[in-house]
Coordinates of C-alpha atoms in Angstrom, one line a residue:
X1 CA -1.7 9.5 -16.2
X2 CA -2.0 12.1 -19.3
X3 CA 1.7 13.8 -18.7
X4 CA 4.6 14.0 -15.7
X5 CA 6.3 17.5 -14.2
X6 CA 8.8 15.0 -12.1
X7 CA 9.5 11.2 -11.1
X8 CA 6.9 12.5 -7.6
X9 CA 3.8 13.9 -9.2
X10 CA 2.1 13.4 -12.6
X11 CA -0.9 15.4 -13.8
X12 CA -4.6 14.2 -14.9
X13 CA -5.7 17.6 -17.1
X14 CA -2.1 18.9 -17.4
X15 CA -3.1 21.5 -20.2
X16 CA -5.1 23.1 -16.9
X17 CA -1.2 23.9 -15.6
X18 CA -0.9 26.8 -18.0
X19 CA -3.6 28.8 -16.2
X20 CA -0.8 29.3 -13.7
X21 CA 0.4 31.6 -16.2
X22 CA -2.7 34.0 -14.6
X23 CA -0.6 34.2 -11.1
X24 CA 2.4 36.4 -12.2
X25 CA 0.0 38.4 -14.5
X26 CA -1.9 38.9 -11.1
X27 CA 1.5 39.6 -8.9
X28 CA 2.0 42.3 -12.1
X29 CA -1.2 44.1 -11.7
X30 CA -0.7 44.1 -7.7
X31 CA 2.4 46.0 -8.1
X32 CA 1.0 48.1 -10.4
X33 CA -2.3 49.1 -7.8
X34 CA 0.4 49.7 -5.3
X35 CA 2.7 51.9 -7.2
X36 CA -0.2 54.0 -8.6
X37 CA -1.5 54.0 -4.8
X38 CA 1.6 54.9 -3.8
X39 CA 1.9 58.5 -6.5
X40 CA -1.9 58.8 -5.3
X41 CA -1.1 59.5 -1.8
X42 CA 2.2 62.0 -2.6
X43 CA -0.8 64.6 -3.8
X44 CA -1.8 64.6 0.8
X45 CA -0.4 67.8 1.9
X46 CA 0.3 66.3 4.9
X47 CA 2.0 62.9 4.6
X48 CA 1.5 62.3 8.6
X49 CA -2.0 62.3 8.3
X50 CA -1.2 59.4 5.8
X51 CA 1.1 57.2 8.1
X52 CA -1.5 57.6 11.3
X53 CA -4.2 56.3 9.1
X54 CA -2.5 53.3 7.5
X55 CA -1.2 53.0 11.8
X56 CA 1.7 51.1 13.0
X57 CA 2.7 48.1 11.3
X58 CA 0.2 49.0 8.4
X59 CA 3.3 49.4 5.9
X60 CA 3.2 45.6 5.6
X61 CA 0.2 44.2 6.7
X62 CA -2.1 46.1 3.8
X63 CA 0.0 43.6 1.8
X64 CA -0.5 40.2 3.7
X65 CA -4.1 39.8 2.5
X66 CA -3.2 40.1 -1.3
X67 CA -0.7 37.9 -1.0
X68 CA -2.4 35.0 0.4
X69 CA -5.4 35.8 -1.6
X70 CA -2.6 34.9 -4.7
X71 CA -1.3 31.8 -3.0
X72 CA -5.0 30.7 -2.7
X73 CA -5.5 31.3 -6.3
X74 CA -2.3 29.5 -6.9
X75 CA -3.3 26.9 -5.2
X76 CA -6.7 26.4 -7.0
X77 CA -5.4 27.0 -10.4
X78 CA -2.7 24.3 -9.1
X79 CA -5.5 21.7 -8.2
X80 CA -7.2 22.4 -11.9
X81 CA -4.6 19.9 -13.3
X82 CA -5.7 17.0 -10.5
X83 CA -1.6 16.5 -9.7
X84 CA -1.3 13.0 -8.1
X85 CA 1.4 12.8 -5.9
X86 CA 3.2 9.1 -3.5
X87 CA 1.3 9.3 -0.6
X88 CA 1.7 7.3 2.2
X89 CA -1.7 6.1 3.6
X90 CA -3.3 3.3 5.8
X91 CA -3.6 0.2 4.1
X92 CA -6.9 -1.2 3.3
X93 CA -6.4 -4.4 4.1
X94 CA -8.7 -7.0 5.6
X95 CA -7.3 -9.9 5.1
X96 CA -4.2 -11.6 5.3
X97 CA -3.7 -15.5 4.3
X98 CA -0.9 -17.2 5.8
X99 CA 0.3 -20.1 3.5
X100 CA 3.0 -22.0 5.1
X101 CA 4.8 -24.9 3.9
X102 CA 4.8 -27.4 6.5
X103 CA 6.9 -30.4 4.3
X104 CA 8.9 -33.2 5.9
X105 CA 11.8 -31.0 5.2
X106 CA 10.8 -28.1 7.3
X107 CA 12.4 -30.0 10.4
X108 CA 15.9 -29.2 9.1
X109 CA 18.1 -27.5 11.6
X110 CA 19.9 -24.9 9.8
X111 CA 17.3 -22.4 10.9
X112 CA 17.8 -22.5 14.7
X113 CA 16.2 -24.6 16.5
X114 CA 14.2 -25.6 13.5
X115 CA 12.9 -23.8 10.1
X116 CA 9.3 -25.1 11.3
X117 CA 9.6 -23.7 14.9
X118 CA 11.6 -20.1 13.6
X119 CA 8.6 -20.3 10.8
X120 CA 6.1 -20.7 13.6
X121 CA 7.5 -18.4 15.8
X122 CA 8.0 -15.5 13.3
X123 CA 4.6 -16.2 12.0
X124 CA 3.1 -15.6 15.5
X125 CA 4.9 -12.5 16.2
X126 CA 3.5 -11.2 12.6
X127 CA 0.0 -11.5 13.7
X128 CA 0.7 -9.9 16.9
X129 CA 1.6 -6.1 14.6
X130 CA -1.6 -6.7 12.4
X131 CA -3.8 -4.3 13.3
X132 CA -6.9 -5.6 15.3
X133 CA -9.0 -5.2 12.3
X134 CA -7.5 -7.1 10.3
X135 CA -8.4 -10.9 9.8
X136 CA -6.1 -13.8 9.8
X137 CA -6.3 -16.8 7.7
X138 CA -4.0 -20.1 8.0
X139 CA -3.3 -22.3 5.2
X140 CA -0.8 -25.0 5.3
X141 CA 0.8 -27.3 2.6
X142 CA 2.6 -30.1 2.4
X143 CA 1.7 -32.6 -0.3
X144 CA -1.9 -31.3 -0.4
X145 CA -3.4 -28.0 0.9
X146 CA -5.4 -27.3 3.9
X147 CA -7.6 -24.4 6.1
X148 CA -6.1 -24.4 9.4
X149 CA -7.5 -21.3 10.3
X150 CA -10.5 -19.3 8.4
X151 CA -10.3 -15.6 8.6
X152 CA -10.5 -14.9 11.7
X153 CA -9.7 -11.6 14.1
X154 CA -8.9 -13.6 16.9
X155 CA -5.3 -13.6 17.3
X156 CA -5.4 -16.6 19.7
X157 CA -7.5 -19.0 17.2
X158 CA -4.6 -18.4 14.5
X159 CA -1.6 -19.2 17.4
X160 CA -3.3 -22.4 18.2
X161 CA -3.7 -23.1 14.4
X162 CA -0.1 -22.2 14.0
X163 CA 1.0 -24.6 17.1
X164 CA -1.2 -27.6 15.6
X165 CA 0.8 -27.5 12.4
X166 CA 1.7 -31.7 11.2
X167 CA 4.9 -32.2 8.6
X168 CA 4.2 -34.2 6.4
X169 CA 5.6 -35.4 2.6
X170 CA 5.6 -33.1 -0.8
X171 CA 6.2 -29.7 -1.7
X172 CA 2.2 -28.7 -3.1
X173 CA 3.2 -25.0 -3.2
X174 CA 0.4 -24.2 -6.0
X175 CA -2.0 -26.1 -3.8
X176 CA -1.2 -23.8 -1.1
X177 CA -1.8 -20.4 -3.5
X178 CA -5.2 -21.4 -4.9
X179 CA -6.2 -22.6 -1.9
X180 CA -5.9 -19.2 0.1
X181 CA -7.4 -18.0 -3.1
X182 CA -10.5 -19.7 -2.7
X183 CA -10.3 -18.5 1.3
X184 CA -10.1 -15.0 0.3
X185 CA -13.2 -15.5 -2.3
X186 CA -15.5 -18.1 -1.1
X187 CA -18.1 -17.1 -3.6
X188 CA -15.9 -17.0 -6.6
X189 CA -16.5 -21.0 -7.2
X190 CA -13.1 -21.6 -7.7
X191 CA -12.2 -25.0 -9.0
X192 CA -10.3 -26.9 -6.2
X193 CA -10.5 -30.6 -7.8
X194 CA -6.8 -29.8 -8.6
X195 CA -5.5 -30.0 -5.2
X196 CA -7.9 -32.8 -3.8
X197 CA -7.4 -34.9 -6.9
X198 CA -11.2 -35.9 -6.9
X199 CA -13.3 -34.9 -10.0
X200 CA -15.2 -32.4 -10.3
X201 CA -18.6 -32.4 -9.3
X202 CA -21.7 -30.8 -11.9
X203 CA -23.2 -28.3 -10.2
X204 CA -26.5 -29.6 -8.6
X205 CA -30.0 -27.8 -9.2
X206 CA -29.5 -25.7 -5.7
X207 CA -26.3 -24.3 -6.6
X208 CA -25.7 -20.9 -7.5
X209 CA -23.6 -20.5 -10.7
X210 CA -20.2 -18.8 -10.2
X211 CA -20.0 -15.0 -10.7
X212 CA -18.8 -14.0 -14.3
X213 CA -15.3 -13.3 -13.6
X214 CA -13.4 -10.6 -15.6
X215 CA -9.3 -10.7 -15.0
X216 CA -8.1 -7.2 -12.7
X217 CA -4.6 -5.3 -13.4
X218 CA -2.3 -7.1 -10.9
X219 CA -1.7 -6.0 -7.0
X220 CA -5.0 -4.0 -7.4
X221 CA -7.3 -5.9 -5.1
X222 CA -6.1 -3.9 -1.7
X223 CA -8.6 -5.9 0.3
X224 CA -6.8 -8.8 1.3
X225 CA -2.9 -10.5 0.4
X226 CA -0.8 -13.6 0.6
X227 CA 2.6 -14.5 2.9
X228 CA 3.8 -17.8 0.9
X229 CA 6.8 -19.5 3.3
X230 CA 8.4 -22.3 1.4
X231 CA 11.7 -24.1 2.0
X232 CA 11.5 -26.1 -0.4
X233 CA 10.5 -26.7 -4.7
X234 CA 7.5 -28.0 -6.0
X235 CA 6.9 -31.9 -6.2
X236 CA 3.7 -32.1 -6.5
X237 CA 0.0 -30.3 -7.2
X238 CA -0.9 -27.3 -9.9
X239 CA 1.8 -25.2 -11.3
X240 CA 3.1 -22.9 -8.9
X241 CA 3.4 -20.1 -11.7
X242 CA -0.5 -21.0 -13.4
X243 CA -1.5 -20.8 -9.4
X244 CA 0.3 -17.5 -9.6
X245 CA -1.1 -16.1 -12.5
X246 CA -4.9 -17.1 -10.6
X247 CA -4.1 -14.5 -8.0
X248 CA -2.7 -12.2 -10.7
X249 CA -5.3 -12.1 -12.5
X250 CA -7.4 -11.2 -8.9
X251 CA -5.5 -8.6 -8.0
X252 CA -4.2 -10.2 -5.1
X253 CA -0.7 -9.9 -4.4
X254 CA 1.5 -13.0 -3.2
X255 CA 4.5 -11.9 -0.6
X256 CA 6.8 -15.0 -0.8
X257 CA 9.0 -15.8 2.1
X258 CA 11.9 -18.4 0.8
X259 CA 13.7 -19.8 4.0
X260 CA 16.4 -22.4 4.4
X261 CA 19.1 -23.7 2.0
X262 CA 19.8 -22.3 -1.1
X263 CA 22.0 -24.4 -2.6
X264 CA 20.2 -27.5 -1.7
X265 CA 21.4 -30.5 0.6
X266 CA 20.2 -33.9 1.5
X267 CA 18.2 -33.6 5.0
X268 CA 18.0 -37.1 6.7
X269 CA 15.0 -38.0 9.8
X270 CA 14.3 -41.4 11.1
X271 CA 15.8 -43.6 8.8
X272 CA 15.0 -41.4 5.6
X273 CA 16.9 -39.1 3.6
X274 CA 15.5 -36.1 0.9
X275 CA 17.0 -33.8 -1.2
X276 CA 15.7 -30.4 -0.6
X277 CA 16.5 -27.1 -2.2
X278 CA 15.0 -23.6 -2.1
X279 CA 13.9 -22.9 -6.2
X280 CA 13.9 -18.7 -5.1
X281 CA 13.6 -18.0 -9.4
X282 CA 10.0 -19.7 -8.6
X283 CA 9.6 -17.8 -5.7
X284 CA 10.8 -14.5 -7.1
X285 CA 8.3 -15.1 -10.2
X286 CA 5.5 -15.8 -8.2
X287 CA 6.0 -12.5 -6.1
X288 CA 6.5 -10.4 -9.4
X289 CA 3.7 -11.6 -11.5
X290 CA 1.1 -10.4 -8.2
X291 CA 3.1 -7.3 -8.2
X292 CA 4.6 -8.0 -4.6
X293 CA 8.1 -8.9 -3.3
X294 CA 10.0 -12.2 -2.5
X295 CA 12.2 -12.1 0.5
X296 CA 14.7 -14.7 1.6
X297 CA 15.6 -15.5 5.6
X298 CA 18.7 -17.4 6.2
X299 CA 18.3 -17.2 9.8
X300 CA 15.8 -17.5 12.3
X301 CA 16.4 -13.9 13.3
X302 CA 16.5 -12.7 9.4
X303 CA 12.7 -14.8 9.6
X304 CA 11.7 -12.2 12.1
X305 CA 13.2 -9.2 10.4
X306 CA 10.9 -10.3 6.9
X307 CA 8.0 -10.4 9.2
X308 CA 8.5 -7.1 10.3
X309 CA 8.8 -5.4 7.4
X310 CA 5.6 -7.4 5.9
X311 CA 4.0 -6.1 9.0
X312 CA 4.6 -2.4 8.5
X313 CA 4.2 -3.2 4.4
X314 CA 0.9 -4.3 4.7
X315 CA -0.1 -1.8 7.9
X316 CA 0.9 1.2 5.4
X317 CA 1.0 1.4 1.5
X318 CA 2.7 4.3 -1.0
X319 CA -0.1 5.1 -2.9
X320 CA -0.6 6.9 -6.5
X321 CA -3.3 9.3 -4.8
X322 CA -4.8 12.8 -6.6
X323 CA -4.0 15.9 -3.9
X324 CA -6.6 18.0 -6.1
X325 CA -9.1 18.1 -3.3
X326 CA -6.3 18.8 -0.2
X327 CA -4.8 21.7 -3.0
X328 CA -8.5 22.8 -2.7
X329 CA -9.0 22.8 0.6
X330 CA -5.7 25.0 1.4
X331 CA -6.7 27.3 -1.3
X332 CA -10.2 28.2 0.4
X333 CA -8.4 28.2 4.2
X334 CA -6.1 31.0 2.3
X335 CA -9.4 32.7 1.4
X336 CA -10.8 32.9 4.5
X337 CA -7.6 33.9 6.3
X338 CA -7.3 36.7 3.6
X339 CA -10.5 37.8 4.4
X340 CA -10.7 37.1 7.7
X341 CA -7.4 39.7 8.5
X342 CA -8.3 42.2 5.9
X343 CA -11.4 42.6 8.1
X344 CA -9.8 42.3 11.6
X345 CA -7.3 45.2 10.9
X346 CA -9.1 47.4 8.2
X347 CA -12.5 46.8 8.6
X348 CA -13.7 45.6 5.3
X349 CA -12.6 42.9 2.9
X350 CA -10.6 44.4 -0.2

């Protein structure tokens, strides 16, 4: 933006703002039509002939179309400068990934009655507030990454994915990123060798090259977002940051969800113990650098609150939007009222 009146609007052609200057010259010349009208009409011999003319009421309402014929100028001189103002509109989402961690450690009991059941749980009841137009994608991650769930508007395809969920060992929480990456852009040919571990393959004579890609300004890509849960820290896979940066430089923003114990603990099922603690300064770095937010749930009912404020997050956005066109719009409604009036109770527009 070229130049700010205040922290709520900013201007695109703010050197247009000094045309405002014409309104009080305008208000000036009104009052000076009036007050020569007014000496005019003293020269009547008979001032009642005056007052039955202009008729009841007309005192005040020969003024009303001037007026609003001025606050429709205003209003169009106003929209000159395109003023861009916070507006909150629909989102424009499409899509929304679901990665969840679903690591050995994820049967703790700290989260009532389990972080994986108060994940699943709060998960489901997340889909439920999406709008019905929105599509749902499931990916889960462990020690490697997986599609649970393709994009999908079926709400009950993506409950039974959620319910099928299998713990398993290792925290791949990079594997889990790129891979909703590559679920949000099939056709980008994004390199997942890094989270299968096999080579990759040359592309064969059939296979259509990957589009030129060309990095976007972070958190621009409104089309579709990520909810990372994690209760754990990397052990394994890409770099959760370099994974990061991936969507970054997509425009895709990454709402990470951190759940469990901070200060870390030693968990023991069946015979076998692990050492598990929430790294949130990776989880707060992944959310900045997409230009989202990182939430922690300590509880199974903080879980739900997160959700719910993703929900209405991702249902409405605060946009940076120009009101030139709406300023527009009012100014020509002023118009026609002004003329509309100034017909109806003088019989002519002036």
């Amino acid at each position: 933006m070229s130049a700010s009146a205040s922290p709520f609007m900013t201007f695109l052609w703010p050197n247009m703002l000094w045309a405002m200057l014409a309104v009080p010259a305008l208000v000036a010349l009104y009052v000076f039509l009036v007050t020569r009208r007014k000496k005019t009409t003293l020269r009547y011999a008979n001032l009642g002939l005056v007052r039955e003319a202009l008729g009841r009421g007309g005192a005040w309402r020969r003024h009303v179309p001037p007026v609003l014929m001025l606050l429709a100028i205003s209003a169009l001189l106003f929209a000159a400068s395109r003023p861009a103002a916070l507006i909150t509109l629909p989102s424009a989402q499409e899509t929304i990934v679901l990665a969840m961690d679903v690591s050995g450690s994820m049967r703790a009991a700290d989260v009532l009655p389990s972080r994986l059941v108060a994940s699943q749980e709060a998960a489901k009841s997340f889909v439920a507030d999406l709008p019905r137009n929105v599509k749902v994608a499931v990916v889960s991650f462990a020690g490697t990454a997986a599609v649970v769930q393709a994009p999908t508007l079926s709400r009950d395809d993506v409950n039974a994915s959620i319910d099928r969920f299998q713990l398993q060992r290792g925290t791949a929480i990079g594997s889990g990123i790129v891979l909703s990456l590559a679920t949000i852009f099939p056709e980008a040919g994004i390199d997942l060798s890094q989270i299968t571990g096999a080579r990759a393959m040359p592309p064969g004579p059939n296979d259509k090259p990957p589009p030129d890609f060309k990095p976007v300004a972070p958190g621009s890509y409104s089309s579709a977002a990520i909810i990372l849960l994690t209760d754990g820290q990397r052990t394994t896979g890409p770099d959760s940051l370099e994974a990061a940066k991936m969507a970054a430089d997509r425009g895709v923003r990454i709402y990470t969800v951190g759940i469990g114990t901070k200060e870390g603990e030693t968990i023991g099922f069946e015979g076998w113990s692990m050492r598990v603690r929430l790294d949130e300064e990776t989880l707060k770095a992944v959310a900045k650098l997409t230009n989202a937010d990182y939430f922690y749930a300590g509880t199974a009912q903080d879980l739900k609150k997160v959700y719910q404020g993703l929900s209405t997050r991702l249902i409405v956005e605060k946009k940076e939007t120009e009101i030139s066109g709406l300023l527009a719009l009012i100014g020509a409604a002023l118009v026609v009222l002004a003329a509309g009036l100034s017909v109806w109770w003088f019989g002519r527009v002036a």
